[in-house]
Amino acid sequence: MAPSEPGGSVNPVPWAAALLLAVGMEGALALPEICTQCPGGVQNTSRVAVYCENTSALMQARCCLNQKGTILGIDLQNCSLKDPGPKFLQASAAVIIDLQANPLKGGLTNIFRGFTNLQTLILPPDVTCPGGINAWENITSFMDKQICQGQKDLCNSTGSPEMCPENGSCAPEGPGLLQCVCADGFHGYKCMRQGSFSLLMFFGILGSTTLAISILLWGTQRRKAKAS
Ligand SMILES: *[C@@H]1O[C@H](CO)[C@@H](O)[C@H](O)[C@H]1NC(C)=O
Ligand SMILES: *[C@@H]1O[C@H](CO)[C@@H](O)[C@H](O)[C@H]1NC(C)=O
Ligand SMILES: *[C@@H]1O[C@H](CO)[C@@H](O)[C@H](O)[C@H]1NC(C)=O
Ligand SMILES: *[C@@H]1O[C@H](CO)[C@@H](O)[C@H](O)[C@H]1NC(C)=O
Ligand SMILES: *[C@@H]1O[C@H](CO)[C@@H](O)[C@H](O)[C@H]1NC(C)=O
Ligand SMILES: *[C@@H]1O[C@H](CO)[C@@H](O)[C@H](O)[C@H]1NC(C)=O
């Protein structure tokens, strides 16, 4: 039994609540890094800024954020980007993205993996829309930019549903991408294995492998240290 004095004990609940609130507020104040990595502000003619105003979200640095802090739009015009970089995934819920006036390289399909909400993507004129023409409803070219609009759900186009196995279903995974998700109780190749996948076993294997590698590395480092 933990010792407790009826009069003198401090109720931990308000403290926990205050701490949670503080952490939550800090989370809301901290802007995702992708929003601030490019200097300069967003022009008021930016489509992202206009979209943000219309959805009554808030423009902060390069991003349009909703109340929860989710990035709905991002304007990275004129940021000298050759590729958007790994932090770009922070914007994977975005509806509108502007990347014009950047020296982007082609082959953007994998960069937009998981961007299932994306409806408007503005690119430099010489960069093709990720997923190609079949991934978008409209592609419009201008002198200085190209606009990919209306991401198509490939799972809806004819022929696609049959691509997934019998006990799996099709799910969009970004422009030009889809994945087959096994139904509950199925897993493995073509969703043919029955019984739920043991997550515990998976972590078990992963964990022991990591441990083995760590021990191995520790051993070799020690040997090196001794030799020198
Ligand atoms: C954008 O800013 C310019 C001046 O900086 C101003 O003249 C113009 O009216 C603004 N446009 C909008 C839509 O706010
Ligand atoms: C923004 O909203 C106004 C009116 O609410 C509308 O006229 C305008 O077309 C909208 N613009 C965009 C880009 O959705
Ligand atoms: C791009 O950025 C450079 C410097 O950062 C600035 O001089 C130039 O005016 C910008 N161009 C546009 C189109 O915003
Ligand atoms: C594509 O273009 C057509 C015709 O201009 C238009 O009716 C449609 O709304 C556009 N779709 C999107 C998603 O912008
Ligand atoms: C795709 O199909 C689903 C249901 O089958 C529907 O809810 C969704 O609106 C469709 N999407 C498009 C872009 O047609
Ligand atoms: C799909 O599931 C059903 C039972 O729900 C099973 O009879 C069938 O063999 C499964 N198909 C494949 C390809 O595993």
Coordinates of C-alpha atoms and ligand atoms in Angstrom, one line a residue:
M1 CA 0.0 0.0 0.0
A2 CA 1.3 3.4 -0.9
P3 CA 1.3 5.8 2.0
S4 CA -1.4 8.5 1.7
E5 CA -2.4 11.3 4.1
P6 CA -6.1 12.3 3.5
G7 CA -5.5 16.0 4.0
G8 CA -2.0 16.5 2.6
S9 CA -1.9 14.6 -0.7
V10 CA -1.9 16.5 -4.0
N11 CA -4.5 15.5 -6.5
P12 CA -2.5 14.5 -9.5
V13 CA -5.3 14.9 -12.0
P14 CA -5.2 18.7 -12.5
W15 CA -1.5 18.5 -12.8
A16 CA -1.7 15.9 -15.5
A17 CA -4.4 18.0 -17.3
A18 CA -2.2 21.1 -17.1
L19 CA 0.8 19.3 -18.4
L20 CA -1.3 17.8 -21.3
L21 CA -2.6 21.3 -22.1
A22 CA 0.9 22.7 -22.1
V23 CA 2.2 20.0 -24.4
G24 CA -0.8 20.4 -26.6
M25 CA -0.3 24.1 -26.9
E26 CA 3.3 23.7 -27.7
G27 CA 2.3 21.2 -30.4
A28 CA -0.1 23.7 -31.9
L29 CA 2.6 26.5 -31.8
A30 CA 5.3 24.4 -33.4
L31 CA 5.1 24.8 -37.1
P32 CA 6.1 21.8 -39.2
E33 CA 9.6 22.2 -40.4
I34 CA 8.6 22.0 -44.1
C35 CA 6.7 25.3 -43.6
T36 CA 9.7 27.3 -42.6
Q37 CA 12.6 25.6 -44.5
C38 CA 12.2 28.0 -47.4
P39 CA 12.8 31.7 -46.7
G40 CA 10.4 34.4 -47.9
G41 CA 6.7 34.7 -47.6
V42 CA 3.8 33.7 -49.8
Q43 CA 2.4 36.3 -52.2
N44 CA -1.2 37.2 -51.7
T45 CA -2.0 36.1 -55.3
S46 CA -0.9 32.5 -54.5
R47 CA -3.5 29.9 -55.1
V48 CA -2.6 28.3 -51.8
A49 CA -3.3 31.6 -50.0
V50 CA -6.6 32.0 -51.8
Y51 CA -7.6 28.5 -51.0
C52 CA -6.6 29.0 -47.4
E53 CA -8.7 32.1 -47.1
N54 CA -11.7 30.4 -48.6
T55 CA -11.5 27.4 -46.2
S56 CA -11.0 29.8 -43.2
A57 CA -7.8 28.0 -42.4
L58 CA -4.6 30.0 -41.4
M59 CA -1.6 30.8 -43.6
Q60 CA 1.6 30.4 -41.5
A61 CA 4.9 30.8 -43.3
R62 CA 4.6 28.7 -46.4
C63 CA 1.7 26.5 -45.1
C64 CA -2.0 26.6 -44.9
L65 CA -2.9 24.9 -41.6
N66 CA -6.3 23.9 -40.1
Q67 CA -7.0 24.2 -36.4
K68 CA -5.5 20.9 -35.7
G69 CA -2.3 21.9 -37.3
T70 CA -2.7 19.7 -40.4
I71 CA -1.1 21.1 -43.5
L72 CA -3.9 21.6 -46.0
G73 CA -1.8 23.5 -48.5
I74 CA 1.8 24.4 -49.1
D75 CA 3.3 27.0 -51.3
L76 CA 7.0 26.3 -52.0
Q77 CA 7.3 28.6 -55.1
N78 CA 10.8 29.8 -55.9
C79 CA 12.5 27.7 -53.2
S80 CA 15.4 26.4 -55.3
L81 CA 14.2 22.8 -54.8
K82 CA 15.7 20.1 -56.9
D83 CA 13.5 17.6 -55.0
P84 CA 11.1 18.4 -52.1
G85 CA 13.2 16.3 -49.6
P86 CA 12.1 13.9 -46.9
K87 CA 10.3 16.5 -44.8
F88 CA 7.8 16.9 -47.6
L89 CA 5.9 14.0 -46.2
Q90 CA 4.7 16.3 -43.4
A91 CA 2.4 17.7 -46.1
S92 CA 0.9 14.4 -47.1
A93 CA -2.6 15.4 -46.2
A94 CA -2.4 18.6 -48.4
V95 CA -5.2 19.4 -50.8
I96 CA -3.2 22.0 -52.8
I97 CA 0.5 22.2 -53.4
D98 CA 2.5 24.8 -55.4
L99 CA 6.0 23.9 -56.5
Q100 CA 6.4 26.3 -59.4
A101 CA 9.6 28.2 -60.1
N102 CA 11.8 25.4 -58.8
P103 CA 14.6 23.4 -60.7
L104 CA 12.7 20.2 -60.0
K105 CA 13.9 16.9 -61.5
G106 CA 11.3 14.6 -63.0
G107 CA 10.1 11.3 -61.6
L108 CA 7.8 12.7 -58.9
T109 CA 5.5 9.7 -58.5
N110 CA 7.2 8.3 -55.4
I111 CA 7.5 11.7 -53.8
F112 CA 3.7 11.9 -53.8
R113 CA 3.1 8.4 -52.4
G114 CA 0.4 8.8 -49.7
F115 CA -0.8 12.2 -50.9
T116 CA -4.4 10.9 -51.4
N117 CA -6.1 14.3 -50.7
L118 CA -4.2 16.2 -53.2
Q119 CA -6.5 17.9 -55.7
T120 CA -4.4 20.8 -57.2
L121 CA -0.7 20.5 -57.9
I122 CA 1.2 23.3 -59.6
L123 CA 4.6 22.4 -61.1
P124 CA 7.2 24.0 -63.3
P125 CA 6.2 23.8 -67.0
D126 CA 8.8 21.1 -67.9
V127 CA 7.9 18.6 -65.1
T128 CA 5.2 16.0 -65.8
C129 CA 2.4 15.5 -63.4
P130 CA 3.1 12.5 -61.0
G131 CA 1.4 9.4 -62.2
G132 CA 1.1 10.8 -65.7
I133 CA -2.0 12.0 -67.6
N134 CA -4.2 9.1 -66.5
A135 CA -3.8 10.1 -62.8
W136 CA -5.5 13.5 -63.2
E137 CA -8.7 14.8 -64.6
N138 CA -7.2 18.0 -66.1
I139 CA -3.7 19.0 -66.9
T140 CA -3.3 22.6 -68.0
S141 CA 0.0 24.0 -69.3
F142 CA 1.0 27.6 -69.1
M143 CA 4.2 29.5 -70.0
D144 CA 5.6 29.4 -66.5
K145 CA 3.7 26.5 -64.9
Q146 CA 1.7 23.4 -65.3
I147 CA -1.4 22.6 -63.2
C148 CA -2.4 19.0 -62.4
Q149 CA -6.0 19.1 -61.2
G150 CA -8.5 16.5 -59.8
Q151 CA -6.6 13.4 -58.6
K152 CA -8.2 10.4 -60.1
D153 CA -9.0 7.4 -57.9
L154 CA -7.4 4.6 -59.9
C155 CA -9.4 2.0 -57.9
N156 CA -12.5 3.3 -59.7
S157 CA -11.2 3.1 -63.3
T158 CA -12.3 0.0 -65.2
G159 CA -10.1 -3.0 -64.8
S160 CA -8.4 -1.9 -61.6
P161 CA -10.6 -3.7 -59.1
E162 CA -9.6 -7.0 -60.6
M163 CA -6.0 -6.2 -60.0
C164 CA -6.5 -6.9 -56.4
P165 CA -6.8 -10.5 -55.2
E166 CA -10.1 -12.1 -54.1
N167 CA -9.7 -11.4 -50.4
G168 CA -8.1 -8.0 -50.8
S169 CA -9.5 -4.6 -51.7
C170 CA -8.1 -1.7 -53.7
A171 CA -7.2 1.6 -51.9
P172 CA -5.8 4.8 -53.5
E173 CA -2.2 5.7 -52.5
G174 CA -1.6 9.0 -54.2
P175 CA -1.4 10.2 -57.8
G176 CA -1.2 7.2 -60.1
L177 CA -0.8 4.8 -57.2
L178 CA -2.9 2.2 -55.6
Q179 CA -2.5 -0.6 -53.1
C180 CA -4.3 -3.8 -52.4
V181 CA -5.3 -4.2 -48.7
C182 CA -6.1 -7.6 -47.5
A183 CA -9.4 -8.1 -45.9
D184 CA -9.6 -8.7 -42.1
G185 CA -8.3 -12.1 -41.3
F186 CA -6.2 -12.4 -44.4
H187 CA -2.6 -11.6 -45.1
G188 CA 0.5 -12.5 -47.2
Y189 CA 0.9 -13.0 -50.9
K190 CA -2.3 -12.4 -52.8
C191 CA -4.1 -12.3 -49.4
M192 CA -4.2 -16.0 -49.5
R193 CA -3.1 -16.7 -46.0
Q194 CA -5.8 -16.9 -43.4
G195 CA -5.5 -15.9 -39.7
S196 CA -4.4 -12.5 -38.4
F197 CA -0.8 -11.5 -38.8
S198 CA 0.9 -11.6 -35.4
L199 CA 2.2 -8.1 -34.8
L200 CA 3.9 -9.3 -31.7
M201 CA 5.8 -12.0 -33.5
F202 CA 6.9 -9.5 -36.1
F203 CA 8.3 -7.1 -33.5
G204 CA 9.8 -10.1 -31.7
I205 CA 11.8 -11.0 -34.8
L206 CA 12.7 -7.4 -35.5
G207 CA 13.7 -6.8 -31.9
S208 CA 15.9 -9.8 -31.6
T209 CA 17.6 -9.1 -35.0
T210 CA 18.3 -5.5 -33.9
L211 CA 19.7 -6.8 -30.6
A212 CA 21.9 -9.3 -32.5
I213 CA 23.2 -6.6 -34.8
S214 CA 23.9 -4.3 -31.9
I215 CA 25.9 -6.9 -30.0
L216 CA 27.8 -7.7 -33.2
L217 CA 28.6 -4.0 -33.8
W218 CA 29.5 -3.6 -30.1
G219 CA 31.9 -6.5 -30.4
T220 CA 33.6 -5.3 -33.6
Q221 CA 33.9 -1.8 -32.2
R222 CA 35.5 -3.1 -29.1
R223 CA 38.0 -5.2 -31.1
K224 CA 38.9 -2.1 -33.2
A225 CA 39.4 -0.1 -30.0
K226 CA 41.7 -2.8 -28.6
A227 CA 43.7 -3.0 -31.9
S228 CA 44.4 0.7 -32.0
Ligands
LIG1 C1 -2.0 41.9 -52.9 O1 -1.1 42.9 -52.5 C2 -1.0 44.0 -53.3 C3 0.1 45.0 -52.8 O2 1.0 44.3 -52.0 C4 -2.4 44.8 -53.3 O3 -2.3 45.8 -54.2 C5 -3.4 43.8 -53.8 O4 -4.7 44.4 -53.7 C6 -3.4 42.5 -52.9 N1 -4.4 41.6 -53.5 C7 -5.2 40.9 -52.7 C8 -6.1 40.0 -53.4 O5 -5.3 41.0 -51.5
LIG2 C1 -13.4 31.7 -52.8 O1 -14.7 32.0 -52.4 C2 -15.4 33.0 -53.1 C3 -16.7 33.3 -52.5 O2 -16.8 32.7 -51.2 C4 -15.6 32.5 -54.5 O3 -16.2 33.5 -55.3 C5 -14.3 32.1 -55.1 O4 -14.5 31.5 -56.4 C6 -13.5 31.1 -54.3 N1 -12.2 30.9 -54.8 C7 -11.7 29.7 -54.9 C8 -10.3 29.6 -55.5 O5 -12.3 28.7 -54.5
LIG3 C1 12.6 34.3 -56.3 O1 13.5 34.6 -55.2 C2 14.5 35.5 -55.5 C3 15.4 35.6 -54.3 O2 15.1 34.7 -53.3 C4 13.8 36.9 -55.8 O3 14.8 37.8 -56.2 C5 12.9 36.7 -57.0 O4 12.2 37.9 -57.2 C6 11.9 35.6 -56.7 N1 11.1 35.4 -57.9 C7 9.7 35.2 -57.8 C8 9.0 35.0 -59.1 O5 9.1 35.3 -56.7
LIG4 C1 -11.7 19.7 -65.6 O1 -12.1 20.5 -66.7 C2 -13.5 20.5 -67.0 C3 -13.7 21.3 -68.2 O2 -13.0 22.5 -68.2 C4 -14.2 21.0 -65.8 O3 -15.6 21.0 -66.0 C5 -13.9 20.2 -64.6 O4 -14.5 20.8 -63.4 C6 -12.4 20.2 -64.3 N1 -12.1 19.3 -63.2 C7 -11.4 19.7 -62.2 C8 -11.2 18.7 -61.1 O5 -10.9 20.7 -62.1
LIG5 C1 -14.7 6.0 -56.3 O1 -15.7 5.0 -55.9 C2 -16.1 5.2 -54.6 C3 -17.1 4.1 -54.2 O2 -17.0 3.1 -55.1 C4 -16.8 6.6 -54.5 O3 -17.3 6.8 -53.2 C5 -15.9 7.7 -54.9 O4 -16.5 8.9 -55.0 C6 -15.3 7.4 -56.3 N1 -14.3 8.4 -56.6 C7 -14.2 9.0 -57.8 C8 -13.2 10.0 -57.9 O5 -15.0 8.7 -58.7
LIG6 C1 -11.1 -15.8 -49.8 O1 -11.8 -16.1 -48.6 C2 -12.8 -17.2 -48.7 C3 -13.4 -17.3 -47.4 O2 -13.8 -16.0 -46.9 C4 -12.0 -18.5 -49.1 O3 -13.0 -19.5 -49.3 C5 -11.3 -18.3 -50.4 O4 -10.5 -19.4 -50.7 C6 -10.3 -17.1 -50.2 N1 -9.7 -16.9 -51.5 C7 -8.3 -16.9 -51.7 C8 -7.8 -16.6 -53.0 O5 -7.6 -17.1 -50.7

